[in-house]
Coordinates of C-alpha atoms in Angstrom, one line a residue:
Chain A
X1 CA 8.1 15.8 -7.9
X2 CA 8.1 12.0 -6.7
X3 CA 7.8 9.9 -9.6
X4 CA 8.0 6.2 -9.5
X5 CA 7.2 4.4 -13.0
X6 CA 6.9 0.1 -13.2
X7 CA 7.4 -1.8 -16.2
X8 CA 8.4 -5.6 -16.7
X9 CA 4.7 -7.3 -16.1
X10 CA 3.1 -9.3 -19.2
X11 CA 1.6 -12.6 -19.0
X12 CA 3.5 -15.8 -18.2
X13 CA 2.7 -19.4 -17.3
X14 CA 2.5 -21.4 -14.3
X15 CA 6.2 -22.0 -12.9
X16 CA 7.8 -19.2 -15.1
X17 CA 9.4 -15.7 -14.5
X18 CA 8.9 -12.3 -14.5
X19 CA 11.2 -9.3 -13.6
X20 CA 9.4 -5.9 -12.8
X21 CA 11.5 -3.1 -12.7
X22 CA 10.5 0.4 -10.6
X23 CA 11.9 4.0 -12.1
X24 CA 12.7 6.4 -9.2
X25 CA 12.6 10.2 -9.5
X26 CA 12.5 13.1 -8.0
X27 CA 14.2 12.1 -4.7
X28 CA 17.5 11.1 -2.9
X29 CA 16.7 7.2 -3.8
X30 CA 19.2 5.6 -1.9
X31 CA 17.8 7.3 1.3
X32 CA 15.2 5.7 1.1
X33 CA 13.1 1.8 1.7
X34 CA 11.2 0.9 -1.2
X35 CA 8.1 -1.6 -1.0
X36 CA 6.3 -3.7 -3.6
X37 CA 2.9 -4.6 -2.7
X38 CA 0.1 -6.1 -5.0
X39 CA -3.5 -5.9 -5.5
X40 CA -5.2 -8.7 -7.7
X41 CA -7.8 -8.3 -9.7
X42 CA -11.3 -6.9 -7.7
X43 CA -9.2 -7.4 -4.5
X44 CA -7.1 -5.7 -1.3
X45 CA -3.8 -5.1 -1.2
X46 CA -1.4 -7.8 -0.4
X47 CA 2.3 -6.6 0.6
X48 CA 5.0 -8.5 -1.2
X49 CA 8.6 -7.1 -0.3
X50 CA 10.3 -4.5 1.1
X51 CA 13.9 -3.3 0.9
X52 CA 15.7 -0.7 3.2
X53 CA 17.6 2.4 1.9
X54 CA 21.0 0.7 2.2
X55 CA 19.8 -2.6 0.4
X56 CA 21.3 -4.7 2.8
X57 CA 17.9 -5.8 4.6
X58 CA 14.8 -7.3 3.0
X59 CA 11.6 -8.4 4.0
X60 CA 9.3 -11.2 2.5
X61 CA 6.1 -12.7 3.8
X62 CA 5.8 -16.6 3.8
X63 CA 3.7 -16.2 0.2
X64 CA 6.2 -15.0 -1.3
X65 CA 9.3 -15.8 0.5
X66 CA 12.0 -18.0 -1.4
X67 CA 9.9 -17.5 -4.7
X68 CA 10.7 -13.6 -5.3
X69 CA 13.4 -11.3 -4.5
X70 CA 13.5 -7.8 -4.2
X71 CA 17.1 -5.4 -5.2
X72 CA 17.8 -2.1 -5.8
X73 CA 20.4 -0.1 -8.0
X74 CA 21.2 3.1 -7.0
X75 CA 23.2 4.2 -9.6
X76 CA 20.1 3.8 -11.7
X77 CA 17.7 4.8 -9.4
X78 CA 15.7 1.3 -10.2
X79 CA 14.2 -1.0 -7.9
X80 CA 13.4 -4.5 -8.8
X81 CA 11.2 -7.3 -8.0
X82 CA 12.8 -11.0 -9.4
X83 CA 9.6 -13.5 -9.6
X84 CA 10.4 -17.0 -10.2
X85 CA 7.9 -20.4 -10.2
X86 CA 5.1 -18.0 -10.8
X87 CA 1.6 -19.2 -9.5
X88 CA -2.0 -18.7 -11.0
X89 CA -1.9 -16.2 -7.5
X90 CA 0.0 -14.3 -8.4
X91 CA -1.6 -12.3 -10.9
X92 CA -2.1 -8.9 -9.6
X93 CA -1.1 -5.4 -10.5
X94 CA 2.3 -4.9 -8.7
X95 CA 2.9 -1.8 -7.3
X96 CA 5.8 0.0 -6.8
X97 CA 5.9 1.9 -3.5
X98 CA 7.9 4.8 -1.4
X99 CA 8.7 4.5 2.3
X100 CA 8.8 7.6 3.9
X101 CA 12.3 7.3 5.4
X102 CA 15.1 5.0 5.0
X103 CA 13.3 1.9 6.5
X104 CA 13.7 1.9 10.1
X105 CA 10.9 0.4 12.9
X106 CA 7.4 2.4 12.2
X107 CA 8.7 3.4 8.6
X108 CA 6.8 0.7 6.6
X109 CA 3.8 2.8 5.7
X110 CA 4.0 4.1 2.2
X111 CA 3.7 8.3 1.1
X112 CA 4.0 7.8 -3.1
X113 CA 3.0 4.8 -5.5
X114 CA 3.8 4.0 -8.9
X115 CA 0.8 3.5 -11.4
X116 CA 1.4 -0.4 -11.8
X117 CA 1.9 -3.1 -13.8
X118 CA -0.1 -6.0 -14.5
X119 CA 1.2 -9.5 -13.7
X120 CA -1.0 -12.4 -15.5
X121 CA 0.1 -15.7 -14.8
X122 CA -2.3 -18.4 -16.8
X123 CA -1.4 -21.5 -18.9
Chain B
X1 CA -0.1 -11.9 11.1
X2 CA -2.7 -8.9 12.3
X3 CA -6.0 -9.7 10.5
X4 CA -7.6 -6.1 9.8
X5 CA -11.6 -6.1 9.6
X6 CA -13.0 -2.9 7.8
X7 CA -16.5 -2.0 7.9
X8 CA -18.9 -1.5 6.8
X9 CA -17.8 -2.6 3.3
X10 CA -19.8 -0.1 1.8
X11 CA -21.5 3.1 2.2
X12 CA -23.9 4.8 0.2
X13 CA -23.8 8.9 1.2
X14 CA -24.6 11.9 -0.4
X15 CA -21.8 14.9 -0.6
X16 CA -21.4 17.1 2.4
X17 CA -22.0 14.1 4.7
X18 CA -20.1 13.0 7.8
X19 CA -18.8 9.7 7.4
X20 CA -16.8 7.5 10.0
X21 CA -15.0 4.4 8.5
X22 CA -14.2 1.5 11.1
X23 CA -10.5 -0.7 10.9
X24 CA -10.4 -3.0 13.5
X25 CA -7.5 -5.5 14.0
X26 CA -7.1 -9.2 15.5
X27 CA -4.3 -7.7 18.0
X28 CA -2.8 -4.7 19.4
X29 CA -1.5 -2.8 17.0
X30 CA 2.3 -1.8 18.1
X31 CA 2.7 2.1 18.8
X32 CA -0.8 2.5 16.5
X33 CA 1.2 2.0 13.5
X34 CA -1.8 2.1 11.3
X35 CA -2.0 4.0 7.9
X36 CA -5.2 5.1 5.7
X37 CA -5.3 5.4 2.1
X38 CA -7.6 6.3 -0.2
X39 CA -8.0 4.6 -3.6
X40 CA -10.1 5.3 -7.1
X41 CA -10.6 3.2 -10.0
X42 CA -7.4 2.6 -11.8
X43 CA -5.7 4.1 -9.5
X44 CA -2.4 4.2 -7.7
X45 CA -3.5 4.3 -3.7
X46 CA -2.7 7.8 -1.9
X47 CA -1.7 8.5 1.7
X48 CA -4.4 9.8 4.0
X49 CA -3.3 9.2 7.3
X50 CA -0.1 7.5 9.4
X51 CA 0.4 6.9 13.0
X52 CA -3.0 6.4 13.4
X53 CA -3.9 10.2 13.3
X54 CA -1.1 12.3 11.2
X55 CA -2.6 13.4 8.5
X56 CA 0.3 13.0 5.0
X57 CA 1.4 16.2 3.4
X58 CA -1.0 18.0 1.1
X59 CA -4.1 16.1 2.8
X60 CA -7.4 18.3 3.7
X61 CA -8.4 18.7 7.2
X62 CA -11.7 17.1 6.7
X63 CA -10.1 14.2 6.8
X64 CA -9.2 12.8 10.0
X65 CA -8.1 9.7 12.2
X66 CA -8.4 8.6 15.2
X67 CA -8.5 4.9 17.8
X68 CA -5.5 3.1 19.9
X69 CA -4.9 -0.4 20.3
X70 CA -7.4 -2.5 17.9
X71 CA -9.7 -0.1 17.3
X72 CA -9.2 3.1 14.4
X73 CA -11.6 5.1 12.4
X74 CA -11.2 7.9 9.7
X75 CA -13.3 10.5 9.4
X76 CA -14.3 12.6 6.8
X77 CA -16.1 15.2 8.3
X78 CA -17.8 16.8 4.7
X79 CA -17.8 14.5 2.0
X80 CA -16.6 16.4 -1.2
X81 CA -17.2 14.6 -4.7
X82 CA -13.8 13.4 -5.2
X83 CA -13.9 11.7 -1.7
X84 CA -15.8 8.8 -3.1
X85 CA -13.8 5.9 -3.9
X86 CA -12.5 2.8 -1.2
X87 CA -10.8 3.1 2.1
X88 CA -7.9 1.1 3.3
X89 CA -6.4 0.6 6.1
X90 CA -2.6 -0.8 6.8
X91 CA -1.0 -2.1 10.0
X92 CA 3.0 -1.9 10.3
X93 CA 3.9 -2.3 13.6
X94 CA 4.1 -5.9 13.2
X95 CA 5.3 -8.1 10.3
X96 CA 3.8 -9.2 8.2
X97 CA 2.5 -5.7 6.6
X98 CA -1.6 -6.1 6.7
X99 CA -4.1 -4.5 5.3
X100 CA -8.0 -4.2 5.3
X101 CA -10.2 -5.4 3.0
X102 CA -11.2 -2.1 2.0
X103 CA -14.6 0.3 2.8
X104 CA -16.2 1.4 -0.4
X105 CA -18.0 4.6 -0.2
X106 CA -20.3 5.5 -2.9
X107 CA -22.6 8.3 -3.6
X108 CA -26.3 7.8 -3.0

């Protein structure tokens, strides 16, 4: 069984960091891309990073891009999301998210999710 | 970046209802690279539909999708009680990953 468990959010100020880290179970994690994405509070889901099965490639979108980086370890089955100069929008649950193959063109939809953890950035 | 408009945003039906939920995007969508999911309260989102009308593992046949291009819709065909709770769509043929605002659908 798939099972993909996020810890590491908490409340932080304006400009500080955060590092969420994503368990992995239940699958060959290496194999496979791995995606955070975010939803804040009463609102839609906002992707934030994505990383392929080999590590070597990631993907940022301009809101996030320079500010967070995304890593994996394979020998602990972990992914990771670095956050640094947090901003008030930021606050969101993160999610951690599985890619159904090891992240080539077409593979960025997502077949298991984490439960989430809540990032809070206020002063 | 592909802006995707859901609507209606939301619906109010009554179990054992058809219901056809509406994603439509700013451009083409490459190779209809468009996912649904379904989400509840305090929940993790789950998988409904990739490719615009494969449905993921383990997902009843009620549910279905369907459009090309800019245009998609998911169907539910009966609405069961644990089928209300909000839609999303998700466009990944292009980067930046997108998604839709969201359909809620609430029983009447």
């Amino acid at each position: 069984e798939v099972q993909l468990l996020e810890s590491g959010g908490g409340l932080v100020q304006p400009g500080g960091s955060l590092r969420l880290s994503c368990a992995a179970s239940g699958f060959t994690f290496s194999s496979y891309a791995m995606t955070w994405v975010r939803q804040a509070p009463g609102k839609g889901l906002e992707w934030v990073s994505s990383i392929r099965g080999s590590g070597g490639n990631t993907y940022y979108p301009d809101s996030v891009k320079g500010r967070f980086t995304i890593s994996r370890d394979s020998s602990k089955n972990t992914l990771y999301l670095q956050m640094n100069n947090l901003r008030v929008e930021d606050t969101a649950v993160y999610y951690c998210a599985k890619n159904p193959t090891v992240g080539g063109h077409g593979d960025y939809y997502f077949d298991y999710w984490g439960q989430g953890t809540l990032v809070t950035v206020s002063s | 970046e592909i802006v995707l408009t859901q609507s209606p945003g939301t619906l109010s039906l009554s179990p054992g209802e058809r219901v056809t939920l509406s994603c439509r995007a700013s451009q083409t969508v490459i190779s209809n690279y468009l996912a649904w999911y379904q989400q509840k309260p305090g929940q993790a989102p789950r998988l409904l539909i990739y490719g615009a009308s494969s449905r993921a593992t383990g997902i009843p046949d009620r549910f279905s999708g369907s459009g090309s291009g800019t245009d998609f819709s998911l169907t539910i065909t009966r609405l069961e009680p644990e089928d209300f709770a909000v839609y999303c769509c998700q466009q990944y043929g292009s980067a930046p990953l997108t998604f839709g605002g969201g359909t809620t659908v609430e029983i009447k």
